[in-house]
GROMACS .gro file of C-alpha atoms in nm:
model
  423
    1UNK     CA    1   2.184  -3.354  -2.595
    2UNK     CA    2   2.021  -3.507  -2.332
    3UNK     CA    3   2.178  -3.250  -2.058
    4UNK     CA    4   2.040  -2.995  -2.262
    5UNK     CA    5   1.702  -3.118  -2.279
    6UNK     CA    6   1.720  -3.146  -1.919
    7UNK     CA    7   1.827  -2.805  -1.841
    8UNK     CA    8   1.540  -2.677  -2.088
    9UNK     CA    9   1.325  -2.903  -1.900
   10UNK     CA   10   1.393  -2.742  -1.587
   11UNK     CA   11   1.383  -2.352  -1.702
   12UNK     CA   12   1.025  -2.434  -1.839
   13UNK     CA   13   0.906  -2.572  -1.492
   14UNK     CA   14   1.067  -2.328  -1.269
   15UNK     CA   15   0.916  -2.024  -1.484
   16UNK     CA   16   0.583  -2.223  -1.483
   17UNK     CA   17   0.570  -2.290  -1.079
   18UNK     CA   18   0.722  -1.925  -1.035
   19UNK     CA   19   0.410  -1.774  -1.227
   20UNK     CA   20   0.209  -2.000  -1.073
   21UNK     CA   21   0.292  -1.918  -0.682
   22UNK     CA   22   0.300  -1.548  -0.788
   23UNK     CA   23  -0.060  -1.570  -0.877
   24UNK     CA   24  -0.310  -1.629  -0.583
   25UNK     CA   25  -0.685  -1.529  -0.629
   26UNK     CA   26  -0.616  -1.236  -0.871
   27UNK     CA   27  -0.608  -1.256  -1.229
   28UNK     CA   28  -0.479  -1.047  -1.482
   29UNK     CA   29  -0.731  -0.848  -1.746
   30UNK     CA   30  -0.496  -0.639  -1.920
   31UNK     CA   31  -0.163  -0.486  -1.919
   32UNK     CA   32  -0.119  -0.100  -2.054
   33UNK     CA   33   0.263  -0.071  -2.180
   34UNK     CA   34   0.478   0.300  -2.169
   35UNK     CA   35   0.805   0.374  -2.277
   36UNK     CA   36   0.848   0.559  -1.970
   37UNK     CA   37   0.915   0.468  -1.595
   38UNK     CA   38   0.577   0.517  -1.434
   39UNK     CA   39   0.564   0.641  -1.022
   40UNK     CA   40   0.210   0.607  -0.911
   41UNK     CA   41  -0.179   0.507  -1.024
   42UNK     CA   42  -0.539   0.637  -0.906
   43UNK     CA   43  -0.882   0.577  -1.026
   44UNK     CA   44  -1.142   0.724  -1.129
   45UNK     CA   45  -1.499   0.681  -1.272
   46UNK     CA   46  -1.823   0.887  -1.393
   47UNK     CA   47  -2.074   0.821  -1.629
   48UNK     CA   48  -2.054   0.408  -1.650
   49UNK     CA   49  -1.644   0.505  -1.723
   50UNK     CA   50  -1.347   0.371  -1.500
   51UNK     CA   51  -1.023   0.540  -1.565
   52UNK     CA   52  -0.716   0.455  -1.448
   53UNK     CA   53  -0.457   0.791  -1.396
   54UNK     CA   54  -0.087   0.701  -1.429
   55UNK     CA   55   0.173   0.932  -1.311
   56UNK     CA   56   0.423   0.884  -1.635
   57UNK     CA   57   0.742   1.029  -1.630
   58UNK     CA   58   0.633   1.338  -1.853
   59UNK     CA   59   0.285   1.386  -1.745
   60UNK     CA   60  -0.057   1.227  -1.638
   61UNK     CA   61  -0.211   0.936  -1.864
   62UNK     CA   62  -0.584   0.882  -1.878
   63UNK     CA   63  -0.625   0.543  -1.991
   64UNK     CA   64  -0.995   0.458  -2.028
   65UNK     CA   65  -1.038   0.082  -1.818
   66UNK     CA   66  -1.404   0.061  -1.849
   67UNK     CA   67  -1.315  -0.256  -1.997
   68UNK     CA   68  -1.097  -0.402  -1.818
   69UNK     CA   69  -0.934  -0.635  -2.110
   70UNK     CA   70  -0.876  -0.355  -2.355
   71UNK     CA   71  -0.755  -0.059  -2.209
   72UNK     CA   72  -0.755   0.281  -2.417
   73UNK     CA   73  -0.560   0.588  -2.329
   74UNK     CA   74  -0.776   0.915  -2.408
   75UNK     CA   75  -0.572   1.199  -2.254
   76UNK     CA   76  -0.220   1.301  -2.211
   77UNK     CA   77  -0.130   1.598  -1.945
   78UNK     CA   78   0.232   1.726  -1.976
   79UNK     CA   79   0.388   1.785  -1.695
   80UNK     CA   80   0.774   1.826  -1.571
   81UNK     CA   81   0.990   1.578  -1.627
   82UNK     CA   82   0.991   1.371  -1.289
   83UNK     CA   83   1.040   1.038  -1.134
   84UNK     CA   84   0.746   1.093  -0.893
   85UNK     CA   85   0.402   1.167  -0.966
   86UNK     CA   86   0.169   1.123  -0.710
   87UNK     CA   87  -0.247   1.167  -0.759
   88UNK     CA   88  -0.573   1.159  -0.633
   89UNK     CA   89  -0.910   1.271  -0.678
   90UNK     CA   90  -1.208   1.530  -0.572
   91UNK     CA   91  -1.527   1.532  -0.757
   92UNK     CA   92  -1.443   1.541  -1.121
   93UNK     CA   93  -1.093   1.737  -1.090
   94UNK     CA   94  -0.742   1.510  -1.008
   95UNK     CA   95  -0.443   1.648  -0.828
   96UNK     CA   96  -0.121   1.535  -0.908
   97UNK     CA   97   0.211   1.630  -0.738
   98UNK     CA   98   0.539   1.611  -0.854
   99UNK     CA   99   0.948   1.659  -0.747
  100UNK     CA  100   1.061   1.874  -1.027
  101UNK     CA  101   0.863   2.210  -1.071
  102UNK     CA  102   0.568   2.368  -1.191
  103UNK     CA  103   0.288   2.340  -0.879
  104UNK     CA  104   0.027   2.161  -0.809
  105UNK     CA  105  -0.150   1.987  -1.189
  106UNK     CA  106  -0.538   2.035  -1.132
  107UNK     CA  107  -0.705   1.856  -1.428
  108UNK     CA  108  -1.052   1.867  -1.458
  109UNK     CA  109  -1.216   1.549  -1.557
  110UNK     CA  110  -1.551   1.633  -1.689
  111UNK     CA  111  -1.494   1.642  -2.030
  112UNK     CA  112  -1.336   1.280  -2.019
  113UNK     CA  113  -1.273   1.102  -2.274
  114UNK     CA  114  -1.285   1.409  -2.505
  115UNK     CA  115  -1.130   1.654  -2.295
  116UNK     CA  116  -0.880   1.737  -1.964
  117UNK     CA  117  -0.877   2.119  -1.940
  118UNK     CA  118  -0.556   2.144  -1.718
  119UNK     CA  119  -0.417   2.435  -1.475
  120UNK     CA  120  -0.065   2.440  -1.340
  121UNK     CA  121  -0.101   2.608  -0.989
  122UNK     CA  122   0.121   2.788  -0.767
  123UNK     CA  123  -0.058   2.963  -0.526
  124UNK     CA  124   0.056   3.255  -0.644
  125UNK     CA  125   0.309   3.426  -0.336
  126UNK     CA  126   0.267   3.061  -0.166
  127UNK     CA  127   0.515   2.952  -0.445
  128UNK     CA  128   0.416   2.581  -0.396
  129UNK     CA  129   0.655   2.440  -0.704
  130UNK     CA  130   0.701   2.109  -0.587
  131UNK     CA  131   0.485   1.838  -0.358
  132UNK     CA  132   0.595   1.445  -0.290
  133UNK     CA  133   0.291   1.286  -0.234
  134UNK     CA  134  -0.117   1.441  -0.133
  135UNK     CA  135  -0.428   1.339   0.030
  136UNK     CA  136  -0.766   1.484   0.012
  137UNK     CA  137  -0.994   1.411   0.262
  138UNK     CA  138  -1.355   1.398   0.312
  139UNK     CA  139  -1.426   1.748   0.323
  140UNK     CA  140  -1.232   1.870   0.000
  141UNK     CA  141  -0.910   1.963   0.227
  142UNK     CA  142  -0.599   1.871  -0.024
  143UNK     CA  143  -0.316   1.798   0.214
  144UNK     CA  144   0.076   1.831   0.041
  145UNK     CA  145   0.330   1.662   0.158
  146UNK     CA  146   0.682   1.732   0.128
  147UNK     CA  147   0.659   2.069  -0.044
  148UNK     CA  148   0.885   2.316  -0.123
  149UNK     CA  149   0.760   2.517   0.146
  150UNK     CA  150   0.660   2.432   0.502
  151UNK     CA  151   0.974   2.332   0.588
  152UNK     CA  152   0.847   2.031   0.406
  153UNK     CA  153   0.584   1.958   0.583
  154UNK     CA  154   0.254   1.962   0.514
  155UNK     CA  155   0.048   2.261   0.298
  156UNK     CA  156  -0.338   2.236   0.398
  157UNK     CA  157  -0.522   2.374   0.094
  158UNK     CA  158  -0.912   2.414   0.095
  159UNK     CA  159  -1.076   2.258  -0.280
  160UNK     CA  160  -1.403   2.426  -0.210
  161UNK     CA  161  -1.561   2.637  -0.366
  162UNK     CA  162  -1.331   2.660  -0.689
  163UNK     CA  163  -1.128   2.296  -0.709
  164UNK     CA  164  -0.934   2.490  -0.992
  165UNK     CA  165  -0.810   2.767  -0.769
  166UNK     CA  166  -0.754   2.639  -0.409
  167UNK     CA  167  -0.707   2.798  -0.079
  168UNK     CA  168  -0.407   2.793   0.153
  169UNK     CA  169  -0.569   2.744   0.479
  170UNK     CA  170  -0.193   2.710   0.712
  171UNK     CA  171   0.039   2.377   0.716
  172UNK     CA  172   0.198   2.128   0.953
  173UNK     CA  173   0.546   2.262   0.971
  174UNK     CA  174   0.782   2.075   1.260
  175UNK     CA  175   0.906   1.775   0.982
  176UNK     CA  176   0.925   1.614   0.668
  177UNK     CA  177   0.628   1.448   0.590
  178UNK     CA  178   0.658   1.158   0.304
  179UNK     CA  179   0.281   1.095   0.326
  180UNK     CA  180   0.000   1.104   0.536
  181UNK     CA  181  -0.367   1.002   0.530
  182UNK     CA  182  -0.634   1.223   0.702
  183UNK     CA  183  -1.005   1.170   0.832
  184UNK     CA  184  -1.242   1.342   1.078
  185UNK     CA  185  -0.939   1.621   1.098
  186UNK     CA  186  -0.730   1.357   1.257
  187UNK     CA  187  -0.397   1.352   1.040
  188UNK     CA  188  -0.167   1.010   1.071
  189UNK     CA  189   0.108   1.122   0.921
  190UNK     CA  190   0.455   0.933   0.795
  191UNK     CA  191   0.737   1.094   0.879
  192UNK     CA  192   0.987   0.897   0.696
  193UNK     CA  193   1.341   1.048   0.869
  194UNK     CA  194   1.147   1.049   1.214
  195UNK     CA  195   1.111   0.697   1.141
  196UNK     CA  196   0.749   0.732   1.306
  197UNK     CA  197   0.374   0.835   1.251
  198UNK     CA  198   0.242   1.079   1.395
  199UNK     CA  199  -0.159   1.196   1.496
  200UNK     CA  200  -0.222   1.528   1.436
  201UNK     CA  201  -0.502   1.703   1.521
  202UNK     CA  202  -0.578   1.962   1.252
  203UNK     CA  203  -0.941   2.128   1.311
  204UNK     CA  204  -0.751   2.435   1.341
  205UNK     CA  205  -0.616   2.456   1.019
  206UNK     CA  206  -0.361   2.772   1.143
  207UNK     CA  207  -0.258   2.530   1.418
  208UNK     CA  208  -0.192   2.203   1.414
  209UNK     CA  209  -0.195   1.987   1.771
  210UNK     CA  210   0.028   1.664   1.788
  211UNK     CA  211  -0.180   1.450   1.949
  212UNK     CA  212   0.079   1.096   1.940
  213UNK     CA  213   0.347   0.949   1.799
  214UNK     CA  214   0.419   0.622   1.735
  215UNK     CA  215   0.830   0.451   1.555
  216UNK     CA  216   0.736   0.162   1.296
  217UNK     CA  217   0.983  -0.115   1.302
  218UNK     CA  218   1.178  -0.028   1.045
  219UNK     CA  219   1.230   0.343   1.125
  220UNK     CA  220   1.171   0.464   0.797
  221UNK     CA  221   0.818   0.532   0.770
  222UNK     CA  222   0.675   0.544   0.437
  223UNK     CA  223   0.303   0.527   0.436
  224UNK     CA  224  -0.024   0.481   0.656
  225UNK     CA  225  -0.402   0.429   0.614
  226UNK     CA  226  -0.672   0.352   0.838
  227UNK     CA  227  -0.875   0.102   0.918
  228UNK     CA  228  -1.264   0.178   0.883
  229UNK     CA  229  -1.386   0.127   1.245
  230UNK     CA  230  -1.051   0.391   1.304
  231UNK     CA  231  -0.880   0.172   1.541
  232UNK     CA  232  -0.638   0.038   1.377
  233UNK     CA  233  -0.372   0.213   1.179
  234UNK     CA  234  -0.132   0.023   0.918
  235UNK     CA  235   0.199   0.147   0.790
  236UNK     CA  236   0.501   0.064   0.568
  237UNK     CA  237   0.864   0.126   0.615
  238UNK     CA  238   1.043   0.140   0.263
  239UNK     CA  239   1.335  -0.048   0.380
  240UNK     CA  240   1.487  -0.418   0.294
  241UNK     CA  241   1.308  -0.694   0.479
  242UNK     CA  242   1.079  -0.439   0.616
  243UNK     CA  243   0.716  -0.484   0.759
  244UNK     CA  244   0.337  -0.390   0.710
  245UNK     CA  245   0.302  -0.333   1.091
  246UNK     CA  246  -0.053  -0.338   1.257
  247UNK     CA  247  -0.155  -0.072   1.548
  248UNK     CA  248  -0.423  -0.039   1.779
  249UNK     CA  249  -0.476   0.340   1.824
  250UNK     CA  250  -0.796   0.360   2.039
  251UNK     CA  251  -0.564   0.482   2.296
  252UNK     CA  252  -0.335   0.723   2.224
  253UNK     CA  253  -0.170   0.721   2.541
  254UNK     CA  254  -0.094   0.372   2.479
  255UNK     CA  255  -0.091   0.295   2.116
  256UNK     CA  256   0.006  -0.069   2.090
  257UNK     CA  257   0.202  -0.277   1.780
  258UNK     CA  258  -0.010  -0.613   1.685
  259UNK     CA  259   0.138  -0.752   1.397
  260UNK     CA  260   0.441  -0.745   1.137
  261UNK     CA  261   0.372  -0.876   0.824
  262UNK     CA  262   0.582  -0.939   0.504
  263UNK     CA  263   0.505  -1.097   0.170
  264UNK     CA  264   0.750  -1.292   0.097
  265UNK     CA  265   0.962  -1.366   0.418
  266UNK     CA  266   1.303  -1.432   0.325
  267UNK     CA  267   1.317  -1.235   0.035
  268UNK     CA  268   1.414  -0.905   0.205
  269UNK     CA  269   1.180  -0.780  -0.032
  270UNK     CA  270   1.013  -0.369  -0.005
  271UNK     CA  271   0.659  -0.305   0.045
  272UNK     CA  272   0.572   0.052  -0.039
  273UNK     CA  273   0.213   0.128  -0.024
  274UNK     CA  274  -0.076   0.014   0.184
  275UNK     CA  275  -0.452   0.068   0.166
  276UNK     CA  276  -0.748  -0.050   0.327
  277UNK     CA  277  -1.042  -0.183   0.126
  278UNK     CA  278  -1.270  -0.358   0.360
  279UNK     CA  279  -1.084  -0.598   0.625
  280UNK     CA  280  -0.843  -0.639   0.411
  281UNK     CA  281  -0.480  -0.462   0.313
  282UNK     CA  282  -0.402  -0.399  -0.060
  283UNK     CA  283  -0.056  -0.368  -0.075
  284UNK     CA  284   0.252  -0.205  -0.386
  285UNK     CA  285   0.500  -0.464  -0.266
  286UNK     CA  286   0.805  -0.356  -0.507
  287UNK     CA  287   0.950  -0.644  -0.669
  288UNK     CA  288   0.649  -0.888  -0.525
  289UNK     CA  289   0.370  -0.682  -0.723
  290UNK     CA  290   0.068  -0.690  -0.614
  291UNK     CA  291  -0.051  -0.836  -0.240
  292UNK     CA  292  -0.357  -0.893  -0.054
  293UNK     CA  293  -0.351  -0.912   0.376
  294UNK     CA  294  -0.624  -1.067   0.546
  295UNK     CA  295  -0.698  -0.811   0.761
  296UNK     CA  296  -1.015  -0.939   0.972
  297UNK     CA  297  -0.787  -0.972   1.273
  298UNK     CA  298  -0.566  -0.719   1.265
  299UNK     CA  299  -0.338  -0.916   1.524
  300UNK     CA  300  -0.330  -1.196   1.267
  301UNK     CA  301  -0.213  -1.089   0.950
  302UNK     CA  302  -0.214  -1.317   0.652
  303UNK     CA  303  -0.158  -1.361   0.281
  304UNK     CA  304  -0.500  -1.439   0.061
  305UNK     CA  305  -0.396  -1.296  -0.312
  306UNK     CA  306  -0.122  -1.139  -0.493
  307UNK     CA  307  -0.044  -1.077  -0.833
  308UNK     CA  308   0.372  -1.047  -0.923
  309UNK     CA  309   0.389  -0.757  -1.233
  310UNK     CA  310   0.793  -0.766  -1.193
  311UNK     CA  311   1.041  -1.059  -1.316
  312UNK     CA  312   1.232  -0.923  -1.057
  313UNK     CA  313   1.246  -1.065  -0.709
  314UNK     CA  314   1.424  -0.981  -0.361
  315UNK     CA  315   1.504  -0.603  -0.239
  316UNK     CA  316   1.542  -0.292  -0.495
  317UNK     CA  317   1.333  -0.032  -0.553
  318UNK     CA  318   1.156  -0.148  -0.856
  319UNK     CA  319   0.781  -0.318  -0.965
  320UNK     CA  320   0.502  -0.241  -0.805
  321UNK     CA  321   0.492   0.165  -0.685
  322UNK     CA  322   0.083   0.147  -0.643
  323UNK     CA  323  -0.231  -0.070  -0.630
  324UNK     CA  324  -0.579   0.139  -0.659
  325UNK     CA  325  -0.855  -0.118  -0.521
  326UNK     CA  326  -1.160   0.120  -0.523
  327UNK     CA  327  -1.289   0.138  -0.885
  328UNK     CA  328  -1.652   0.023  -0.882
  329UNK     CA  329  -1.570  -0.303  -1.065
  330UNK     CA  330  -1.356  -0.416  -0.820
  331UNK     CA  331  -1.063  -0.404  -1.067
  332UNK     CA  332  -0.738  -0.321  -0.925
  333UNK     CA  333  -0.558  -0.087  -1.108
  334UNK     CA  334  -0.122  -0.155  -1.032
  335UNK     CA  335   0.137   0.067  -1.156
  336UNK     CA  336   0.463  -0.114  -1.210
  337UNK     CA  337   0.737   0.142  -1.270
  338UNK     CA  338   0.924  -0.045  -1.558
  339UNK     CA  339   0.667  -0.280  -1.640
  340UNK     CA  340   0.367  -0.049  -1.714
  341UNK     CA  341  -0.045  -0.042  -1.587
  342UNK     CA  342  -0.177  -0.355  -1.500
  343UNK     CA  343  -0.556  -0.378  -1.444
  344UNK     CA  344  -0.621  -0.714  -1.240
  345UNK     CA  345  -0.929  -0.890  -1.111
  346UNK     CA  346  -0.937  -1.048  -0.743
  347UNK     CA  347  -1.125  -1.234  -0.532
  348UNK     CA  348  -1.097  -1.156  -0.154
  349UNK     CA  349  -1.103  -1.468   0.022
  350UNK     CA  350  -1.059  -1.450   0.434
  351UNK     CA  351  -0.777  -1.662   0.540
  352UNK     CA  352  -0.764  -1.979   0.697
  353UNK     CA  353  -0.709  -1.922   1.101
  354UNK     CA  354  -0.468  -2.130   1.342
  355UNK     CA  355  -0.388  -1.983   1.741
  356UNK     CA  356  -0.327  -2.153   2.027
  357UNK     CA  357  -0.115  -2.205   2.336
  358UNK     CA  358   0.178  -2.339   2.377
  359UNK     CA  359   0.299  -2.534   2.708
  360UNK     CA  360   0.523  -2.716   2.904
  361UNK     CA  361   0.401  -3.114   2.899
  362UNK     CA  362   0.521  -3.146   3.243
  363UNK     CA  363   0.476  -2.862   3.421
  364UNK     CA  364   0.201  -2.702   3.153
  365UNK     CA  365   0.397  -2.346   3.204
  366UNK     CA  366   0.321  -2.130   2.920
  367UNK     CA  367   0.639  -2.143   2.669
  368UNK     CA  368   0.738  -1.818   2.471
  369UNK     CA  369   0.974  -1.821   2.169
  370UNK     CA  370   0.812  -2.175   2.031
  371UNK     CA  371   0.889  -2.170   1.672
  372UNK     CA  372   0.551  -2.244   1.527
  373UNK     CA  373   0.492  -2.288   1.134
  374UNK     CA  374   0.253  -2.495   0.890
  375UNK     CA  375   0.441  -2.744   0.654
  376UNK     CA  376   0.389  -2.636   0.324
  377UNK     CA  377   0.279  -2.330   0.403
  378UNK     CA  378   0.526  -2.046   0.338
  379UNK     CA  379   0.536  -1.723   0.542
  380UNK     CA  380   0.332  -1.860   0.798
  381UNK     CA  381   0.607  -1.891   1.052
  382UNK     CA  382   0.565  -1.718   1.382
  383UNK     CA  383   0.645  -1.764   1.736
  384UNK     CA  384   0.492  -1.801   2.095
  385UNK     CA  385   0.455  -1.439   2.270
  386UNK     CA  386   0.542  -1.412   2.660
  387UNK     CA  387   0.222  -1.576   2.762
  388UNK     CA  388   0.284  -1.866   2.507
  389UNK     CA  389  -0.004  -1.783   2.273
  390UNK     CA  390   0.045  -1.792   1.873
  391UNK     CA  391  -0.154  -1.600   1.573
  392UNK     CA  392  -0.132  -1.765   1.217
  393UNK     CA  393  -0.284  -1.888   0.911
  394UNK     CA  394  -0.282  -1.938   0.568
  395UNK     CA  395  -0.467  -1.839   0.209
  396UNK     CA  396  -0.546  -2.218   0.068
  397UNK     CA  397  -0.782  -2.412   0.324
  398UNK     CA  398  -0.683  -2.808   0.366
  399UNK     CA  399  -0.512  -2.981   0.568
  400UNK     CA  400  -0.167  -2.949   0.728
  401UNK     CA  401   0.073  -3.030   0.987
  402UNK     CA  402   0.197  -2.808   1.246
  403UNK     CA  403   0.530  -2.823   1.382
  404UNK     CA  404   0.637  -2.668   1.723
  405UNK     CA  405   0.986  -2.633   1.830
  406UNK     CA  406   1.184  -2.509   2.081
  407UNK     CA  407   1.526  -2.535   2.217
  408UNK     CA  408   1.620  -2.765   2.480
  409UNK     CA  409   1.259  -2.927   2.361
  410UNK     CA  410   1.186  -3.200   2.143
  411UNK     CA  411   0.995  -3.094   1.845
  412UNK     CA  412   0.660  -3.156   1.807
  413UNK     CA  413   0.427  -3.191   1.496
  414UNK     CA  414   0.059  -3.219   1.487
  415UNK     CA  415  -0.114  -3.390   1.134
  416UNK     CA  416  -0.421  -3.365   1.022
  417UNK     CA  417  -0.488  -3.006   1.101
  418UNK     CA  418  -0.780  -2.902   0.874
  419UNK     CA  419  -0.785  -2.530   0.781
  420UNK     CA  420  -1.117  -2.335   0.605
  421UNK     CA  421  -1.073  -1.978   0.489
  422UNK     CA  422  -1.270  -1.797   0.745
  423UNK     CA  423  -1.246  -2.039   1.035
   0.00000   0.00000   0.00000
């Protein structure tokens, strides 16, 4: 009896210390159950009202989030049956793609929570059926990725003035394009079998100008968003023990990497969508739910929060698809494909900084490749670049030690090293 006891023992405390290291300033208001897989999640709000849209397997789900701890669906769009629903918003009206059939969904959003007058649009002789994934930009421009058409490219469609009934304005045609986001007619597009992004100049509608192109580390680009200065572009690869990856794009003749980041190193765990809110990276992480990047230095990028909606853990394309971080609340809205809507509260806290140099004690000769992590501190590993310098950090201030360690080098560790979020 007592080996059982033990073993019960054990199973308690390891679920307890896994939910507690899979919860770092975010908390969770509410969970919104289907019995359908769900793909991805967007917000919305009007009139004092926050609504979270979930792309459900059959159709669109209004679910009324307005408070956060009791969410209420209101609306139900049909659509065709498909594994991926991807939406966003313009005014009052959401667009939602899917893989299966039936066009573009324009839903107007008006009458919420009463009412979702729907269309089902085509384009008529465009004979758009099918879309992967869409962005609208700042101007009302709906940009459709991985259509039917286009060779799969991208289908530019103008929202203005009749969101309902849109305009086919002309398309990027020379790839597949999984996603893209757009601003200021610049297009950053990810071009998943190109395994690259590219910048695309579209002003000219009818004619598209590649401007740069850029491979991510993993080859496999999924998405990209921008920073809001515009120098900095971040991207996913939807691989196994893939990266967020940080680029400096001020120069496009010589856009530079700055920074590979995963969530859980180790784990060969997926991360599949990234956004910017502020200077900081929200982040669909698969299996690790939820995750929130320090972003303040883009050449430094660190874990502050995350939030795990899966029990599952490690590679597979399962948990988290999206995280929506721009309700006015603050909520973040998550979409966990088996799991169901999560609506979650966070706190963005800066990280806690450490750089420095590494040298020779002799000869005080910069030293690259120096293994450099804080005890206690996991995923803050890194090493010493070429001219011996070293970005890292963590999300809890206090102090730590810091061990250094090279071969053909004793290994060195420095105590007492105190570290406050935003130092």
């Amino acid at each position: 009896m007592k080996h059982l006891l033990r073993t019960l023992l054990l199973l308690v405390l390891s679920a307890f210390f896994r939910l507690a290291f899979a919860q770092q300033n975010m908390t969770l208001l509410s969970k919104f159950t289907y019995t359908q897989n769900l793909a991805s999640v967007w917000g919305y709000a009007a009139n004092g009202k926050e609504y979270a849209l979930v792309g459900v397997f059959s159709g669109l789900s209004i679910v009324d989030v307005t408070n956060p701890t009791a969410p209420v669906q209101v609306q139900f769009v049909p659509t065709w049956n498909s594994s991926w629903h991807e939406i966003k918003t313009w005014n009052h009206y959401a667009y939602v793609t899917n893989e299966s059939g039936g066009g573009l969904l324009i839903v107007d959003l008006s009458g919420l929570p009463n009412s979702a007058p729907y269309v089902n649009w085509t384009g008529g002789s465009l004979n758009l059926q099918t879309g992967h994934s869409l962005f609208i930009d700042e101007f009302g421009i709906c940009y459709i990725n991985g259509p039917n058409i286009a060779n799969g490219g991208t289908v530019f469609l103008d929202l203005n003035p009749d969101p309902m009934n849109p305009t086919y304005l002309g398309a990027y045609t020379e790839n597949y394009v999984h996603d893209c986001y757009v601003r200021n007619n610049i297009m950053y597009t990810a071009e998943i079998y190109k395994g690259w992004f590219r910048v695309v100049d579209v002003s000219n509608k009818s004619n598209p100008v590649v401007l740069a192109q850029k491979s991510t580390p993993g080859n496999f680009t999924h998405n990209t968003d921008l920073s809001d200065n515009g120098m900095y572009l971040y991207t996913t690869d939807e691989k196994t023990n893939s990266y967020v990856t940080s680029f400096d794009i001020s120069n496009l003749s010589n856009i530079t990497e700055l920074d590979r980041f995963q969530a859980n190193p180790g784990t060969n765990s997926i991360g599949h969508n990234v956004h910017v809110k502020g200077n900081y990276l929200v982040i669909a992480y698969y299996r690790d739910g939820v995750i929130i990047a320090d972003a303040h230095n883009p050449n430094n990028l660190i874990k502050v929060g995350s939030y795990d909606t899966s029990p599952l853990s490690g590679s597979g394309f399962n948990g988290c698809w999206e995280a929506y971080p721009y309700l006015p609340s603050g909520n973040i809205l998550a979409s966990d494909i088996e799991q169901g809507l999560y609506v979650l509260g966070v706190t963005y806290t800066p990280a806690a900084y450490l750089s420095g140099t590494v040298t020779d004690f002799s000869t005080s000769a910069a030293l690259n490749s120096v293994s450099v992590s804080i005890s206690g501190a996991a995923g803050s590993e890194t090493t010493t670049n070429l001219s011996g310098t070293y970005n890292t950090g963590h999300g809890t201030a206090g102090t730590y030690s810091v061990v250094f360690s090279k071969t053909g080098y004793h290994t060195k560790t420095i105590s007492n090293v105190s570290l406050t979020n935003g130092v």
